[in-house]
PDB file of C-alpha atoms in Angstrom:
ATOM      1  CA  MET T   4     -43.430  -1.554  24.114  1.00  0.00           C
ATOM      2  CA  ARG T   5     -43.349  -4.087  20.618  1.00  0.00           C
ATOM      3  CA  LYS T   6     -43.495  -0.887  18.579  1.00  0.00           C
ATOM      4  CA  LEU T   7     -40.995   0.686  20.116  1.00  0.00           C
ATOM      5  CA  SER T   8     -38.166  -2.875  19.704  1.00  0.00           C
ATOM      6  CA  ILE T   9     -39.380  -3.077  16.544  1.00  0.00           C
ATOM      7  CA  LEU T  10     -38.456   0.328  15.414  1.00  0.00           C
ATOM      8  CA  PHE T  11     -35.268   0.320  17.649  1.00  0.00           C
ATOM      9  CA  CYS T  12     -34.411  -2.770  15.271  1.00  0.00           C
ATOM     10  CA  ILE T  13     -35.284  -1.331  11.890  1.00  0.00           C
ATOM     11  CA  ALA T  14     -33.358   1.119  13.271  1.00  0.00           C
ATOM     12  CA  LEU T  15     -30.279  -0.625  13.865  1.00  0.00           C
ATOM     13  CA  ALA T  16     -30.613  -2.429  10.834  1.00  0.00           C
ATOM     14  CA  PHE T  17     -30.634   0.343   8.865  1.00  0.00           C
ATOM     15  CA  ILE T  18     -27.853   1.961  10.040  1.00  0.00           C
ATOM     16  CA  LEU T  19     -25.446  -1.054   9.441  1.00  0.00           C
ATOM     17  CA  THR T  20     -26.993  -1.187   5.900  1.00  0.00           C
ATOM     18  CA  PHE T  21     -25.443   2.452   5.343  1.00  0.00           C
ATOM     19  CA  SER T  22     -22.610   2.244   7.192  1.00  0.00           C
ATOM     20  CA  SER T  23     -20.263  -0.530   5.413  1.00  0.00           C
ATOM     21  CA  TRP T  24     -16.359   0.357   5.131  1.00  0.00           C
ATOM     22  CA  GLU T  25     -15.530  -0.399   1.246  1.00  0.00           C
ATOM     23  CA  VAL T  26     -12.365  -0.458   0.321  1.00  0.00           C
ATOM     24  CA  VAL T  27     -11.903   1.072  -2.762  1.00  0.00           C
ATOM     25  CA  ALA T  28      -8.074   0.439  -3.620  1.00  0.00           C
ATOM     26  CA  ASP T  29      -5.404   2.633  -6.068  1.00  0.00           C
ATOM     27  CA  THR T  30      -3.735   0.707  -8.914  1.00  0.00           C
ATOM     28  CA  GLY T  31      -0.572   1.669 -10.119  1.00  0.00           C
ATOM     29  CA  THR T  32       3.273   0.707 -10.797  1.00  0.00           C
ATOM     30  CA  ALA T  33       5.712  -1.041  -8.319  1.00  0.00           C
ATOM     31  CA  THR T  34      10.004  -0.791  -9.199  1.00  0.00           C
ATOM     32  CA  PHE T  35      12.010  -1.690  -5.780  1.00  0.00           C
ATOM     33  CA  TYR T  36      15.385  -0.824  -4.925  1.00  0.00           C
ATOM     34  CA  THR T  37      17.710  -2.439  -3.021  1.00  0.00           C
ATOM     35  CA  PRO T  38      20.163  -1.719   0.169  1.00  0.00           C
ATOM     36  CA  PRO T  39      20.944  -0.101   2.897  1.00  0.00           C
ATOM     37  CA  TYR T  40      17.859   1.602   3.387  1.00  0.00           C
ATOM     38  CA  ARG T  41      18.676   3.760   5.715  1.00  0.00           C
ATOM     39  CA  GLN T  42      19.370   7.705   4.359  1.00  0.00           C
ATOM     40  CA  ALA T  43      19.310  10.984   5.744  1.00  0.00           C
ATOM     41  CA  ASP T  44      18.559  13.365   3.550  1.00  0.00           C
ATOM     42  CA  SER T  45      15.718  15.654   3.499  1.00  0.00           C
ATOM     43  CA  SER T  46      12.997  13.356   1.287  1.00  0.00           C
ATOM     44  CA  ALA T  47      13.562  10.229   3.943  1.00  0.00           C
ATOM     45  CA  CYS T  48      10.764  10.392   6.986  1.00  0.00           C
ATOM     46  CA  ASN T  49      12.698   9.146   9.664  1.00  0.00           C
ATOM     47  CA  GLY T  50      16.731  10.091   8.766  1.00  0.00           C
ATOM     48  CA  TYR T  51      18.958   7.240  10.017  1.00  0.00           C
ATOM     49  CA  GLN T  52      15.878   4.938  11.766  1.00  0.00           C
ATOM     50  CA  ASN T  53      16.096   1.752  11.136  1.00  0.00           C
ATOM     51  CA  ASP T  54      13.062   0.746   9.558  1.00  0.00           C
ATOM     52  CA  GLY T  55      13.357  -2.756   8.421  1.00  0.00           C
ATOM     53  CA  VAL T  56      12.823  -4.490   4.962  1.00  0.00           C
ATOM     54  CA  MET T  57       9.141  -4.089   4.594  1.00  0.00           C
ATOM     55  CA  ILE T  58       8.801  -0.376   3.428  1.00  0.00           C
ATOM     56  CA  ALA T  59       8.696   1.983   0.106  1.00  0.00           C
ATOM     57  CA  ALA T  60       9.260   5.509  -1.223  1.00  0.00           C
ATOM     58  CA  ALA T  61       6.349   7.008  -1.967  1.00  0.00           C
ATOM     59  CA  SER T  62       6.051   8.705  -5.618  1.00  0.00           C
ATOM     60  CA  ASP T  63       4.637  11.699  -6.424  1.00  0.00           C
ATOM     61  CA  ALA T  64       0.745  10.302  -7.090  1.00  0.00           C
ATOM     62  CA  PHE T  65       0.436   9.945  -3.029  1.00  0.00           C
ATOM     63  CA  TRP T  66       3.566  11.841  -1.294  1.00  0.00           C
ATOM     64  CA  ASP T  67       0.867  14.297  -0.415  1.00  0.00           C
ATOM     65  CA  GLY T  68       3.883  16.560   1.034  1.00  0.00           C
ATOM     66  CA  GLY T  69       5.180  14.507   2.907  1.00  0.00           C
ATOM     67  CA  SER T  70       2.163  13.594   4.274  1.00  0.00           C
ATOM     68  CA  ALA T  71       2.750   9.713   3.247  1.00  0.00           C
ATOM     69  CA  CYS T  72       5.502   8.886   6.111  1.00  0.00           C
ATOM     70  CA  GLY T  73       4.386   6.481   8.049  1.00  0.00           C
ATOM     71  CA  ARG T  74       1.435   5.454   6.862  1.00  0.00           C
ATOM     72  CA  ASN T  75       0.829   1.765   6.319  1.00  0.00           C
ATOM     73  CA  TYR T  76      -0.259   0.340   2.694  1.00  0.00           C
ATOM     74  CA  LYS T  77      -1.620  -2.836   1.715  1.00  0.00           C
ATOM     75  CA  VAL T  78       0.040  -3.892  -1.767  1.00  0.00           C
ATOM     76  CA  GLU T  79      -1.151  -6.049  -4.414  1.00  0.00           C
ATOM     77  CA  CYS T  80       0.575  -7.685  -7.431  1.00  0.00           C
ATOM     78  CA  SER T  81      -2.213  -7.249 -10.169  1.00  0.00           C
ATOM     79  CA  GLY T  82      -0.137  -8.454 -13.200  1.00  0.00           C
ATOM     80  CA  ALA T  83       2.937  -7.691 -15.291  1.00  0.00           C
ATOM     81  CA  THR T  84       3.722  -4.485 -17.522  1.00  0.00           C
ATOM     82  CA  ASN T  85       4.970  -4.188 -21.255  1.00  0.00           C
ATOM     83  CA  GLN T  86       8.106  -5.375 -19.809  1.00  0.00           C
ATOM     84  CA  GLY T  87      10.196  -8.687 -18.439  1.00  0.00           C
ATOM     85  CA  ASP T  88       8.357 -11.487 -16.508  1.00  0.00           C
ATOM     86  CA  PRO T  89       5.115 -11.974 -18.019  1.00  0.00           C
ATOM     87  CA  ASN T  90       3.428 -13.701 -15.352  1.00  0.00           C
ATOM     88  CA  PRO T  91       5.432 -11.349 -12.438  1.00  0.00           C
ATOM     89  CA  CYS T  92       2.971 -12.064  -9.345  1.00  0.00           C
ATOM     90  CA  ARG T  93       4.435 -15.158  -7.096  1.00  0.00           C
ATOM     91  CA  GLY T  94       4.642 -15.674  -3.068  1.00  0.00           C
ATOM     92  CA  GLN T  95       1.830 -13.690  -1.241  1.00  0.00           C
ATOM     93  CA  ASP T  96      -1.328 -12.688  -2.104  1.00  0.00           C
ATOM     94  CA  TYR T  97      -0.074  -8.864  -0.582  1.00  0.00           C
ATOM     95  CA  MET T  98       2.282  -7.391   1.552  1.00  0.00           C
ATOM     96  CA  VAL T  99       2.187  -4.567   3.669  1.00  0.00           C
ATOM     97  CA  VAL T 100       4.658  -1.471   4.213  1.00  0.00           C
ATOM     98  CA  LYS T 101       5.159   1.256   5.670  1.00  0.00           C
ATOM     99  CA  ILE T 102       6.302   3.885   3.972  1.00  0.00           C
ATOM    100  CA  VAL T 103       9.533   5.540   4.936  1.00  0.00           C
ATOM    101  CA  TYR T 104      10.992   7.133   1.953  1.00  0.00           C
ATOM    102  CA  TYR T 105      10.228   9.796  -0.901  1.00  0.00           C
ATOM    103  CA  CYS T 106      10.662   8.395  -4.230  1.00  0.00           C
ATOM    104  CA  PRO T 107      11.439  11.889  -6.239  1.00  0.00           C
ATOM    105  CA  SER T 108       9.924  13.307 -10.060  1.00  0.00           C
ATOM    106  CA  GLY T 109      11.262  10.875 -12.517  1.00  0.00           C
ATOM    107  CA  CYS T 110      10.180   7.783 -10.147  1.00  0.00           C
ATOM    108  CA  GLN T 111       9.797   4.620 -12.170  1.00  0.00           C
ATOM    109  CA  GLY T 112       6.792   3.092  -9.980  1.00  0.00           C
ATOM    110  CA  THR T 113       3.575   4.495  -7.558  1.00  0.00           C
ATOM    111  CA  ILE T 114       5.482   2.827  -5.410  1.00  0.00           C
ATOM    112  CA  ASP T 115       8.807   2.363  -5.276  1.00  0.00           C
ATOM    113  CA  LEU T 116       9.424  -1.200  -3.093  1.00  0.00           C
ATOM    114  CA  SER T 117      11.895  -2.501  -1.164  1.00  0.00           C
ATOM    115  CA  GLN T 118      13.482  -5.866  -2.572  1.00  0.00           C
ATOM    116  CA  GLU T 119      12.419  -7.864   0.182  1.00  0.00           C
ATOM    117  CA  ALA T 120       8.869  -6.602   0.262  1.00  0.00           C
ATOM    118  CA  PHE T 121       8.947  -6.451  -3.845  1.00  0.00           C
ATOM    119  CA  ALA T 122       9.926  -9.918  -3.805  1.00  0.00           C
ATOM    120  CA  ALA T 123       7.461 -11.482  -0.815  1.00  0.00           C
ATOM    121  CA  ILE T 124       4.135 -10.492  -3.992  1.00  0.00           C
ATOM    122  CA  ALA T 125       6.231 -10.822  -7.247  1.00  0.00           C
ATOM    123  CA  ASN T 126      10.183 -12.120  -9.046  1.00  0.00           C
ATOM    124  CA  PRO T 127      12.402  -9.773  -8.797  1.00  0.00           C
ATOM    125  CA  ASP T 128      13.686 -10.419 -12.793  1.00  0.00           C
ATOM    126  CA  ALA T 129      10.174  -8.641 -13.631  1.00  0.00           C
ATOM    127  CA  ASP T 130      11.826  -5.445 -12.103  1.00  0.00           C
ATOM    128  CA  LYS T 131       8.438  -4.059 -12.347  1.00  0.00           C
ATOM    129  CA  THR T 132       5.020  -4.790 -11.509  1.00  0.00           C
ATOM    130  CA  GLU T 133       1.228  -3.751 -12.629  1.00  0.00           C
ATOM    131  CA  ILE T 134      -0.656  -3.552  -8.872  1.00  0.00           C
ATOM    132  CA  SER T 135      -3.426  -2.572  -6.515  1.00  0.00           C
ATOM    133  CA  PHE T 136      -2.555  -0.774  -3.297  1.00  0.00           C
ATOM    134  CA  HIS T 137      -4.756   1.198  -0.614  1.00  0.00           C
ATOM    135  CA  GLN T 138      -3.651   2.521   3.424  1.00  0.00           C
ATOM    136  CA  LEU T 139      -4.285   0.958   6.545  1.00  0.00           C
TER     137      LEU T 139
END
């Protein structure tokens, strides 16, 4: 019985060791857009539905044919781009946004945040900032 208990403990330790999840963030840039946030075009996820203000538009980098609609992303400011404020990061360490729009080709950032979401992590005077982000 003791050997069985030892084997069980070893097996459990092995499973726990190799089943840990490490979250790897993508990097990119964030810009922001201003109200009104409701739109009803074929690229929007929810038509006229009000999704609040902690929302964003996904660029082609992760839009995935509309599969990004409704996904939540943790976004962190990681530094300045070559324009605007040299120290744009401020406020919260990160915030979570819901993807509710598509930012079409020519989008200036990887993710286009609502003005409120951008202001939660960066100075809006910067217009654009380096970020790390990952899906929750």
